Each structure stands twice: as C-alpha cells, then as structure tokens.
mmCIF file of C-alpha atoms in Angstrom:
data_model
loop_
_atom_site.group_PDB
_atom_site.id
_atom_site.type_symbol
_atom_site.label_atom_id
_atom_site.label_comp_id
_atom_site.label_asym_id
_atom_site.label_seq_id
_atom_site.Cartn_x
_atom_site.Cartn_y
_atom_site.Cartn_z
ATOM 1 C CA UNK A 1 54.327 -69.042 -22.981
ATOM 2 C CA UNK A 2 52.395 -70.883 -20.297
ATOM 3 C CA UNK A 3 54.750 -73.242 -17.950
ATOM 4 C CA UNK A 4 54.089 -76.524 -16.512
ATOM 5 C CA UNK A 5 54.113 -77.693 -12.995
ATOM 6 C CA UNK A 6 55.455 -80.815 -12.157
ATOM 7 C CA UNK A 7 52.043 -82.475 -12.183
ATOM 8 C CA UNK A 8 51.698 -80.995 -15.802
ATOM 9 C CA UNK A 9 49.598 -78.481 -15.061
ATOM 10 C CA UNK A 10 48.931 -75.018 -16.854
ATOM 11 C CA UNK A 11 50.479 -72.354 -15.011
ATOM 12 C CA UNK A 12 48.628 -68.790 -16.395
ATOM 13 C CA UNK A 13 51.439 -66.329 -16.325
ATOM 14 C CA UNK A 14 48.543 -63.978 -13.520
ATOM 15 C CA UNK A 15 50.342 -62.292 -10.773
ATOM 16 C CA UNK A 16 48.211 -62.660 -8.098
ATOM 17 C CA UNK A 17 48.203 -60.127 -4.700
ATOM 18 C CA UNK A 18 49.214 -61.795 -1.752
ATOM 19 C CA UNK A 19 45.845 -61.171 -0.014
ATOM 20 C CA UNK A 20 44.001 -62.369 -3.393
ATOM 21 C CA UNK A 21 42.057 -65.445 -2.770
ATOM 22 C CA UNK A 22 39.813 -67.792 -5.565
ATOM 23 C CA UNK A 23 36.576 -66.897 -5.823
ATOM 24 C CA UNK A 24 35.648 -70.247 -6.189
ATOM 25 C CA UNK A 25 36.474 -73.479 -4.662
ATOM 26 C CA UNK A 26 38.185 -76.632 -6.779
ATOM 27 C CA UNK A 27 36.986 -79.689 -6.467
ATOM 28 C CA UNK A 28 39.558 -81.202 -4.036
ATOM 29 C CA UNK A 29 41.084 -77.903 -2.492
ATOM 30 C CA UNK A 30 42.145 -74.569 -3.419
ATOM 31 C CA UNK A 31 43.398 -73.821 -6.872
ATOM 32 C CA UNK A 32 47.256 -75.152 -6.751
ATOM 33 C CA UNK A 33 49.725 -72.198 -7.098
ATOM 34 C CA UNK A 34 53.194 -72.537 -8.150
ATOM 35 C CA UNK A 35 56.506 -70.068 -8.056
ATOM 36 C CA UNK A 36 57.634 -69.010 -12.102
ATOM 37 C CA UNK A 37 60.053 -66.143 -12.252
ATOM 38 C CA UNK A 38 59.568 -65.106 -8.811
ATOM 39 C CA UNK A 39 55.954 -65.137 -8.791
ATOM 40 C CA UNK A 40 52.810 -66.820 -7.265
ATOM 41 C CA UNK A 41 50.724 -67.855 -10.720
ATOM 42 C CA UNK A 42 47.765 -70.126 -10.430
ATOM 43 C CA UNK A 43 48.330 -73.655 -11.926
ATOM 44 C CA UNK A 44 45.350 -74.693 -13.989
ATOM 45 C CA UNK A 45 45.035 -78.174 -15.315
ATOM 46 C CA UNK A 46 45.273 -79.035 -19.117
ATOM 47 C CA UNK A 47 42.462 -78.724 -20.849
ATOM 48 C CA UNK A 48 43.601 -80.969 -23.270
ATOM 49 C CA UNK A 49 42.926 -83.930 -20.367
ATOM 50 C CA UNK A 50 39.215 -85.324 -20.367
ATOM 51 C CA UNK A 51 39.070 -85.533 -16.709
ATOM 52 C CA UNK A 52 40.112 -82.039 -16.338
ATOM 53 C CA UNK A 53 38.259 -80.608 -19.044
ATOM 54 C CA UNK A 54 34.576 -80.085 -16.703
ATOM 55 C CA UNK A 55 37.013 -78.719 -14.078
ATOM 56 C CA UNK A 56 38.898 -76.369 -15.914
ATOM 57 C CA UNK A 57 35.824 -74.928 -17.483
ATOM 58 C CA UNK A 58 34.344 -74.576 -14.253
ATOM 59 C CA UNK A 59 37.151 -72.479 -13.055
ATOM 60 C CA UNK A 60 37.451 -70.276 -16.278
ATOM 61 C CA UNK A 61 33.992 -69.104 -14.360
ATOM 62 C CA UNK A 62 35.811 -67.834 -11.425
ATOM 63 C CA UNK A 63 36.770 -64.496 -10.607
ATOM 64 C CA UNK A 64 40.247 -63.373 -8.700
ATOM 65 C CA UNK A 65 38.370 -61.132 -5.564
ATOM 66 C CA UNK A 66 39.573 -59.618 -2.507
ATOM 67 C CA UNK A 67 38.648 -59.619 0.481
ATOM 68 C CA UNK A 68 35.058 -60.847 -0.957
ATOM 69 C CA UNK A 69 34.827 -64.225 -1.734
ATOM 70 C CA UNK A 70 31.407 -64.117 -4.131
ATOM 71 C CA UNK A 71 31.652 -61.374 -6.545
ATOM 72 C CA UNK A 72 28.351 -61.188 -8.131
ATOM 73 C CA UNK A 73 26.964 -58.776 -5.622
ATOM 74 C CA UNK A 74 29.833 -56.163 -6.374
ATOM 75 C CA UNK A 75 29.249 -56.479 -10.319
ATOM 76 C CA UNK A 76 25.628 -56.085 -9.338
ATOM 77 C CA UNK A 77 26.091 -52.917 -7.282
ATOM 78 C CA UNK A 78 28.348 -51.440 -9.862
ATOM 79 C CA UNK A 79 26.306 -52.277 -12.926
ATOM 80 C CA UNK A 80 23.244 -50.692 -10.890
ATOM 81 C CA UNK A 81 25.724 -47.660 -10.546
ATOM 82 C CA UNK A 82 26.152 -47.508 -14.302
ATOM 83 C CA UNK A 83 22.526 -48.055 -15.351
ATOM 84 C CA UNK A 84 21.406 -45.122 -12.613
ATOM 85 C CA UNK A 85 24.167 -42.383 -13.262
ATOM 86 C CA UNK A 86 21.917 -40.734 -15.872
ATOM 87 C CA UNK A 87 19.081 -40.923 -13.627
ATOM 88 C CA UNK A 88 20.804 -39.185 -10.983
ATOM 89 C CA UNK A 89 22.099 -36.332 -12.870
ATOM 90 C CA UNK A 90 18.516 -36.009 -14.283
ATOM 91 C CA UNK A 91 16.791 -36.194 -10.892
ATOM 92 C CA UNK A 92 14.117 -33.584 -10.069
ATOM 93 C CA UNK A 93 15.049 -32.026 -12.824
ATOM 94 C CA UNK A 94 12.102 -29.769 -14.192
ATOM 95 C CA UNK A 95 11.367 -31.043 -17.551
ATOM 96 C CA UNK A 96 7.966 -30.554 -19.932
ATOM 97 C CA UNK A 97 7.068 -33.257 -22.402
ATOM 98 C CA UNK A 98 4.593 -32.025 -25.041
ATOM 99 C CA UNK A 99 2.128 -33.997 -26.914
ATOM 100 C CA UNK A 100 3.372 -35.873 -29.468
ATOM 101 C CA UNK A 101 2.733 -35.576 -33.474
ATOM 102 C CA UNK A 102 2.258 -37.504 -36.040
ATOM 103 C CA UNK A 103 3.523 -37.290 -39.291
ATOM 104 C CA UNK A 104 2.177 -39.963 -41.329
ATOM 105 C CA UNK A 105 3.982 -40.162 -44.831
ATOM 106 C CA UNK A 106 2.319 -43.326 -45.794
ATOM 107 C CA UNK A 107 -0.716 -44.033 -48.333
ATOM 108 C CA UNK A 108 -2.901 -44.226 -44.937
ATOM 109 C CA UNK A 109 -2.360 -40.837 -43.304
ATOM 110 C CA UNK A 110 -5.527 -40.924 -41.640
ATOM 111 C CA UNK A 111 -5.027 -44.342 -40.185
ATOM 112 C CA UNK A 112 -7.174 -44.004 -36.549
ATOM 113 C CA UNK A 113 -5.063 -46.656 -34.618
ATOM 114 C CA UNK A 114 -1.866 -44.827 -35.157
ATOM 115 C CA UNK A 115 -3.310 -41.123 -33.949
ATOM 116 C CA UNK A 116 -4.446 -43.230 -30.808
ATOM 117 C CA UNK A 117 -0.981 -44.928 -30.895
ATOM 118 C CA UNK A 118 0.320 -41.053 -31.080
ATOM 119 C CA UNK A 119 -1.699 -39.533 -28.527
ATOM 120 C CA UNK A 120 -0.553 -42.377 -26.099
ATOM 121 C CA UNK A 121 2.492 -41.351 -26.457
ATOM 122 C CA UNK A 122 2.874 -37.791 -24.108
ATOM 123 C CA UNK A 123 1.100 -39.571 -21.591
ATOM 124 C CA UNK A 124 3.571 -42.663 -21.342
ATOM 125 C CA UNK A 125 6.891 -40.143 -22.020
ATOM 126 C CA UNK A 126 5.393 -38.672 -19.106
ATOM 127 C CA UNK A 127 5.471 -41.155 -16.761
ATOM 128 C CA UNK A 128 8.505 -42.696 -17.876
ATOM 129 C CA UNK A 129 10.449 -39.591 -17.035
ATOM 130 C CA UNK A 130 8.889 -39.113 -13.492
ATOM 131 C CA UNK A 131 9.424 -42.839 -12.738
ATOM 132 C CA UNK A 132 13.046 -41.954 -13.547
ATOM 133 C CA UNK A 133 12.995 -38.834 -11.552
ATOM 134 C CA UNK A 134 12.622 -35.967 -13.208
ATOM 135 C CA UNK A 135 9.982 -33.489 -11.909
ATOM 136 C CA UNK A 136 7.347 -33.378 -15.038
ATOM 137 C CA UNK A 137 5.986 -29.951 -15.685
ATOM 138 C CA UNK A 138 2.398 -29.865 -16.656
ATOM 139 C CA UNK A 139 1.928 -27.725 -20.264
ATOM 140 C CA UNK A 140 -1.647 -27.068 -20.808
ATOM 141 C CA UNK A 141 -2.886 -28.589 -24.080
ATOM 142 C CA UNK A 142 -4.641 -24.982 -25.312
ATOM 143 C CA UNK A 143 -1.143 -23.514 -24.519
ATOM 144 C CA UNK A 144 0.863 -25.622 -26.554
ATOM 145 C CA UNK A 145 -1.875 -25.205 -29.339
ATOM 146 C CA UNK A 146 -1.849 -21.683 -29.602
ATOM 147 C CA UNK A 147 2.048 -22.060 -29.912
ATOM 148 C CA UNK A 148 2.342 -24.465 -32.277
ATOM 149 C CA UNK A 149 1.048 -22.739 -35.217
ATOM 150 C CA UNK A 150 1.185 -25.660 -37.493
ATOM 151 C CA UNK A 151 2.255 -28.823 -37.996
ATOM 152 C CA UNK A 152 5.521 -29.270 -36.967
ATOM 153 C CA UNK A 153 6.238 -25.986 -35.698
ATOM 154 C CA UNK A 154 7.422 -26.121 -32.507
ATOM 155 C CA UNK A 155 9.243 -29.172 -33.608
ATOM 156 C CA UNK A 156 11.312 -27.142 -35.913
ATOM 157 C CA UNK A 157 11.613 -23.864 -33.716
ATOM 158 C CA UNK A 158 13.150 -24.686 -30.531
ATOM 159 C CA UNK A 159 13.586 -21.085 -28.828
ATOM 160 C CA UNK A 160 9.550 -20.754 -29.419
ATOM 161 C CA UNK A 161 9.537 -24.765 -27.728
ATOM 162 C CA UNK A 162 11.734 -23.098 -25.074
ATOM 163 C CA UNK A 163 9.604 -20.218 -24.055
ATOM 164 C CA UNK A 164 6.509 -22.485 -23.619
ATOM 165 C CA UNK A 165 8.789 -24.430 -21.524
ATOM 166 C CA UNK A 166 9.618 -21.312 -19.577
ATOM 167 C CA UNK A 167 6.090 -20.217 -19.641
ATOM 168 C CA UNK A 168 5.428 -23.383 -17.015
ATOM 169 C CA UNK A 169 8.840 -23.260 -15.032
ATOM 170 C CA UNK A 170 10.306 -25.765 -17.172
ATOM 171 C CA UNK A 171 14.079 -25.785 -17.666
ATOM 172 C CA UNK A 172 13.962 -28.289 -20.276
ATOM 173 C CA UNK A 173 11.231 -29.115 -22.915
ATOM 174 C CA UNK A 174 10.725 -32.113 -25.033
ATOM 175 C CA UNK A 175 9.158 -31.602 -28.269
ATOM 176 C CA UNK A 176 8.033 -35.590 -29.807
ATOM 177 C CA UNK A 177 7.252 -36.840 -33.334
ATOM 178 C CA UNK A 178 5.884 -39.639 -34.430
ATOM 179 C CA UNK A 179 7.601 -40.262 -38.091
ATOM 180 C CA UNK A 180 5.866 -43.152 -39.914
ATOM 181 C CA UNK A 181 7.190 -43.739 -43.191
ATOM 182 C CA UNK A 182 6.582 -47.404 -44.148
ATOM 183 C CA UNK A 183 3.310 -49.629 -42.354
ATOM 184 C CA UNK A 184 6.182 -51.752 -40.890
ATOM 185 C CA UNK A 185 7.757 -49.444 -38.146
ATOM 186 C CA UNK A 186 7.764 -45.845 -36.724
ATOM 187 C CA UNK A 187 10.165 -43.535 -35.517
ATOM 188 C CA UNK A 188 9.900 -41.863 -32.363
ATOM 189 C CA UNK A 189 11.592 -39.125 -32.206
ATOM 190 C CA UNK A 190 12.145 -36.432 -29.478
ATOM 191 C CA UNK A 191 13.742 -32.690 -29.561
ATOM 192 C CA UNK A 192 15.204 -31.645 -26.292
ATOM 193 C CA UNK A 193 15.427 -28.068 -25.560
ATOM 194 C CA UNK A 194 17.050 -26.381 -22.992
ATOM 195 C CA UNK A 195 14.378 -23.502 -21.892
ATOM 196 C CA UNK A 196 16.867 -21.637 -20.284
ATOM 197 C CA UNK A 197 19.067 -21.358 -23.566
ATOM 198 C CA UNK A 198 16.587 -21.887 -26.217
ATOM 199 C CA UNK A 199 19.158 -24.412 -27.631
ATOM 200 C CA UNK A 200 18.275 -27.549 -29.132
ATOM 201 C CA UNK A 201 20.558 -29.860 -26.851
ATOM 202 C CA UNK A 202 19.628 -33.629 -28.470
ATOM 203 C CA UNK A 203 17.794 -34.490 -31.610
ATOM 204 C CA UNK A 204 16.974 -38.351 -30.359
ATOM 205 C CA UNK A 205 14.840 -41.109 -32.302
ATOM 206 C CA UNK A 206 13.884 -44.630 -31.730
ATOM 207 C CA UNK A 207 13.077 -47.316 -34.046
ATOM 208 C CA UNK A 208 9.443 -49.279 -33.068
ATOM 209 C CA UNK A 209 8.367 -52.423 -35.463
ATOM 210 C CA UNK A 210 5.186 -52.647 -34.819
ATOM 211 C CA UNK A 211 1.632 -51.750 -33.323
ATOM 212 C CA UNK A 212 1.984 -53.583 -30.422
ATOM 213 C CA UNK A 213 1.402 -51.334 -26.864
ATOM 214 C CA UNK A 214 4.278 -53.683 -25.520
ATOM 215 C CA UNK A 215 6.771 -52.403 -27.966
ATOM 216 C CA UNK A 216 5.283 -48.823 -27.964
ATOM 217 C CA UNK A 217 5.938 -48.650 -24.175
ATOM 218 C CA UNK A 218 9.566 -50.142 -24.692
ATOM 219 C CA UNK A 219 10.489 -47.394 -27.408
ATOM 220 C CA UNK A 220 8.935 -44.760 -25.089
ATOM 221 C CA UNK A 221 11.181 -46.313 -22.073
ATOM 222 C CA UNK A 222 14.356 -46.237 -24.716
ATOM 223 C CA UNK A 223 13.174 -42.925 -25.477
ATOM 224 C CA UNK A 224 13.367 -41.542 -21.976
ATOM 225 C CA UNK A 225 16.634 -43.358 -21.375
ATOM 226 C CA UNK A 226 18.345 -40.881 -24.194
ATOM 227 C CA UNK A 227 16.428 -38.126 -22.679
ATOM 228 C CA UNK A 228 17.973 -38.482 -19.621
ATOM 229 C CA UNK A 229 21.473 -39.267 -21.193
ATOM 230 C CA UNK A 230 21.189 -35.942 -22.962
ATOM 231 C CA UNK A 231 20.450 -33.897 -19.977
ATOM 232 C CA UNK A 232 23.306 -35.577 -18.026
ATOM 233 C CA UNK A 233 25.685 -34.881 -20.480
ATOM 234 C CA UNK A 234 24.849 -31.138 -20.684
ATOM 235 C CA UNK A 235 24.495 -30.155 -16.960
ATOM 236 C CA UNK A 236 28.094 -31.844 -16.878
ATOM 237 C CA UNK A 237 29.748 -29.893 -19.682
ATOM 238 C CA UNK A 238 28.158 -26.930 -18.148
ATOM 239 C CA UNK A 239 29.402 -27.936 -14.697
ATOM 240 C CA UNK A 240 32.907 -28.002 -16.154
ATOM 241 C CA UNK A 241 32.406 -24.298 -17.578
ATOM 242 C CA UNK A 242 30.827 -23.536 -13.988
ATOM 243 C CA UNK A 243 27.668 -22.871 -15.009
ATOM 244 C CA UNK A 244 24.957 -23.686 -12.966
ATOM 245 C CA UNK A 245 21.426 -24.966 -12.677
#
C-alpha cells in the first residue's frame, strides 16, 4: 500500500542505496524522498493530478543508477555483451558450409529462379559465418559431389558429412536444404555436424516468405545466428565434461 507525503504525494515503497542517485532530473529539483518505516522511498506525485500527470510519466522513464548518472550506455554495453556471446564462443572456429539443396515439393520443381535462389545460398552462409568469426573452410565442389551420392545424402548421413568435413580440417560441417513446399515461403534448413564426433549437434530451420534477395539474406543471417548458438552451446557442455577443442 503506497503512502502519502504530506504534500500528497505517492511514496513507491523502493528502498533506495544511500549512494543511489535519479537518473533523471525533475522539473524543479531532485525527486522528493521521504522516511516510511525507516526507509528513504522516493515520493512520486499522483498521477491522478493533471498537472502531474506529464511529470510523472516522464519519471516512470527514469532509471535508479549508481555512480552513473545516464544509463543507456551500460544497457548498451551489456546488450552488445548478450548479442556477441555466441559469436565469441564461435570465433575462429573451423567450420565448412556446403552447398545448399533444393528440394522442391511443389508443382514447379524445376522453377530456375529458386535453383539460383539455392545456389546463392552457400555463398551468403559463407560469409555470414566469417563476418561473425568463424574461420570458413573451403570444401571443393567435386569433393562434396563425389560424397553426396544422391539427393539428400549427406543431408541424412552426418558421419559421411563429418568426414568430408575432416577431409578439409574442418571441425564442424554444415550440411543446408532448401525445403520448398508451398510457392509462398521456403525453409532453410541447416544440419550441423561435429567432424570430430560425427554427431549431428543441431537440426536448425528458418522460415523465408518470399523471393526477395532482402529476405533471403535475412534468413541466411538468422540462419548463421543458430549456427553459432549451436556451436556455443556444445563447446560449453563439453567444457563442463573437460573436453577440449
């Protein structure tokens, strides 16, 4: 139950640290503080007053911070931490990513725009990965021919995916798909194999509406996003069990 002040102010029941100052300035001073049960509490005004009501909201906006004053560019760091921690566990890692294929299961399986769609699609996984700092391995295109011995092979036989891998001092190979199954989106799908194991680690796919290059590039950039999430996630249950890469 909120208390009032004597000016009939709000007091938020918020124990605040004695070094804690308001992130943001009110309009004619600091935020006023009062004493409830032994406590400092910040005294907001009543909302329910129309002169107070553009003041209060503009508080709601601020942020209790210590010693900083603006805390915008601590969220930003820390966000920056969150969005990168995959990336770092990920970095120069050696990883191969084949060629993609397409498996069209529409009335148009011959459809020329989507096997150019397709075979954009290694390329762009490619570059993705290396611009989030893995170390791409190269796999020559007659290699992973001669290995994939028909459609969908290595797709569905990850220790064979894994020994191309290893073939080209890989430790981890991704094997992609293109799954069209209606003319109104495509899935992109991705196998990652560990080439040291021969284990299929992730089993990843992402929903694209659309022929558009824009969105193609944006489900390839999700797509290397849950790449990299997957490989995190392994080398760190592995680091638990003290295995190492």
């Amino acid at each position: 139950m909120p208390t009032i002040d004597k000016a009939g102010s709000r007091c938020a029941r918020r124990t605040v640290r004695p070094e804690a100052t308001i992130a943001r300035s009110w309009p004619l001073g600091r935020i006023p503080h009062a004493k409830a049960g032994g406590r400092r509490v910040a005294c907001l005004p009543d909302r329910k007053s129309p002169e107070a009501h553009g003041d209060f909201l503009q508080y709601s906006l601020g942020v209790y911070a210590a010693p900083m004053c603006n805390p915008l560019p601590g969220l930003a760091a820390a966000l920056a931490l969150v969005c990168c921690a995959n990336t770092a566990a990920a970095a120069g890692t050696p990883i191969a990513a084949l060629d993609f294929e397409l498996k069209d299961l529409t009335l148009d399986p011959n459809n020329q725009a989507e096997r150019e769609r397709t075979a954009s699609l290694g390329p762009l996984l490619r570059e993705a990965l290396a611009s989030r700092g893995c170390r791409v391995i190269e796999v020559d295109s007659t290699a992973q021919n001669t290995a994939d011995k028909g459609a969908g092979y290595l797709f569905d036989h990850a220790d064979l995916a894994a020994a191309l891998g290893r073939g080209f001092g890989a430790e981890w190979i991704v094997v992609g798909r293109v799954h069209k199954a209606s003319f109104l989106f495509v899935y992109l799908k991705a196998h990652v194999v560990n080439a040291r194991t021969g284990q299929l680690t992730a089993d990843l796919s992402v929903e694209v509406k659309g022929p558009q290059k824009t969105l193609t590039r944006r489900g390839v950039d999700a797509l290397a996003d849950q790449i990299t999430a997957a490989i995190d996630s392994n080398k760190r249950s592995d680091g638990a069990r003290g295995e190492k890469y």
